[in-house]
Short mmCIF file of C-alpha atoms in Angstrom, two decimals:
data_model
loop_
_atom_site.label_atom_id
_atom_site.label_comp_id
_atom_site.label_asym_id
_atom_site.label_seq_id
_atom_site.Cartn_x
_atom_site.Cartn_y
_atom_site.Cartn_z
CA MET A 1 -34.17 90.81 45.43
CA ASP A 2 -32.00 92.18 48.60
CA THR A 3 -28.92 94.09 48.17
CA LYS A 4 -26.86 91.14 48.22
CA GLN A 5 -28.29 89.92 45.73
CA ALA A 6 -28.26 92.50 43.56
CA LEU A 7 -24.40 93.46 43.93
CA GLY A 8 -23.17 90.02 44.60
CA PRO A 9 -21.32 88.95 48.12
CA ASN A 10 -18.55 91.87 47.18
CA ALA A 11 -20.07 94.74 45.76
CA GLY A 12 -17.30 96.61 45.21
CA VAL A 13 -17.26 98.83 48.48
CA HIS A 14 -15.01 99.03 51.12
CA ALA A 15 -15.73 99.35 54.69
CA GLU A 16 -13.74 98.37 57.81
CA HIS A 17 -15.25 97.77 61.24
CA GLU A 18 -13.85 98.86 64.92
CA VAL A 19 -11.46 101.06 63.50
CA PRO A 20 -9.20 102.25 66.12
CA LEU A 21 -8.22 105.67 67.21
CA PRO A 22 -5.49 107.32 68.90
CA LEU A 23 -6.03 109.14 72.22
CA VAL A 24 -3.37 112.19 72.39
CA HIS A 25 -3.84 114.73 74.85
CA ASP A 26 -0.48 117.03 75.43
CA LYS A 27 2.40 114.31 75.08
CA VAL A 28 0.50 111.40 75.50
CA ARG A 29 -0.62 109.60 72.97
CA ARG A 30 -2.30 105.68 73.50
CA PRO A 31 -2.79 103.71 70.04
CA ILE A 32 -6.30 103.05 71.09
CA GLY A 33 -8.22 105.92 72.27
CA TYR A 34 -11.64 105.50 70.62
CA ARG A 35 -12.86 102.94 68.43
CA VAL A 36 -14.84 104.00 64.98
CA ASP A 37 -18.17 102.12 63.98
CA PHE A 38 -17.29 102.24 60.55
CA ILE A 39 -15.19 103.57 57.93
CA VAL A 40 -16.18 103.43 54.34
CA GLU A 41 -13.86 103.79 51.49
CA ASN A 42 -11.50 105.44 53.70
CA CYS A 43 -13.63 109.02 53.13
CA LEU A 44 -17.11 108.58 55.25
CA ILE A 45 -17.37 107.44 59.25
CA VAL A 46 -20.54 105.64 60.13
CA GLU A 47 -21.44 105.80 63.90
CA VAL A 48 -24.30 103.47 64.91
CA LYS A 49 -26.57 104.20 68.54
CA CYS A 50 -29.48 102.18 69.57
CA VAL A 51 -31.09 105.53 71.36
CA GLU A 52 -34.89 106.92 71.77
CA LYS A 53 -33.35 110.19 70.50
CA LEU A 54 -29.83 111.86 69.24
CA LEU A 55 -28.04 113.87 71.78
CA ALA A 56 -25.78 116.61 71.36
CA VAL A 57 -23.30 114.18 72.86
CA HIS A 58 -23.68 111.92 69.82
CA LYS A 59 -23.18 114.15 67.45
CA ALA A 60 -20.35 115.95 69.41
CA GLN A 61 -18.75 112.20 69.07
CA LEU A 62 -18.61 111.73 65.77
CA LEU A 63 -16.93 115.22 65.06
CA TRP A 64 -14.75 114.18 67.57
CA TYR A 65 -14.06 111.20 65.34
CA LEU A 66 -13.59 112.95 62.28
CA ARG A 67 -11.36 115.44 63.86
CA LEU A 68 -9.10 112.31 64.91
CA SER A 69 -9.30 110.63 61.51
CA GLY A 70 -8.71 113.51 59.23
CA LEU A 71 -11.77 113.02 57.44
CA LYS A 72 -14.76 115.35 56.46
CA LEU A 73 -17.58 113.30 56.05
CA GLY A 74 -19.95 111.25 58.84
CA LEU A 75 -23.11 109.85 59.17
CA LEU A 76 -24.94 108.98 63.05
CA LEU A 77 -27.82 106.62 62.11
CA THR A 78 -30.25 105.30 64.93
CA PHE A 79 -32.38 102.87 65.71
CA ASN A 80 -35.86 102.24 67.29
CA VAL A 81 -36.86 106.08 66.02
CA PRO A 82 -38.30 106.96 62.97
CA LEU A 83 -35.83 109.16 61.06
CA GLY A 84 -32.98 108.40 63.04
CA VAL A 85 -30.31 109.82 60.62
CA ALA A 86 -27.94 112.61 60.48
CA CYS A 87 -25.15 113.55 58.61
CA VAL A 88 -22.60 115.86 59.78
CA LEU A 89 -19.90 117.65 58.00
CA SER A 90 -16.25 118.25 59.18
CA VAL A 91 -14.62 121.53 57.28
#
């Protein structure tokens, strides 16, 4: 049984896809400077990559998104490699 069958089509989890974040630099503000892959339950940012190796720049991108959004928890996922998961906490 897959997850959709087990939990139903509306499992009660709120997720937004391609969420715009503003770009703010000095006094210049652009309403859409970045796009977050997913925000889940307004508390978790999920960034999805398809790279051979997670690099520091990927983690830095997620940390930047956390900082801009005010959220504290991020999950970085990559496909194409074993154990392609990194959890990032911002305090």
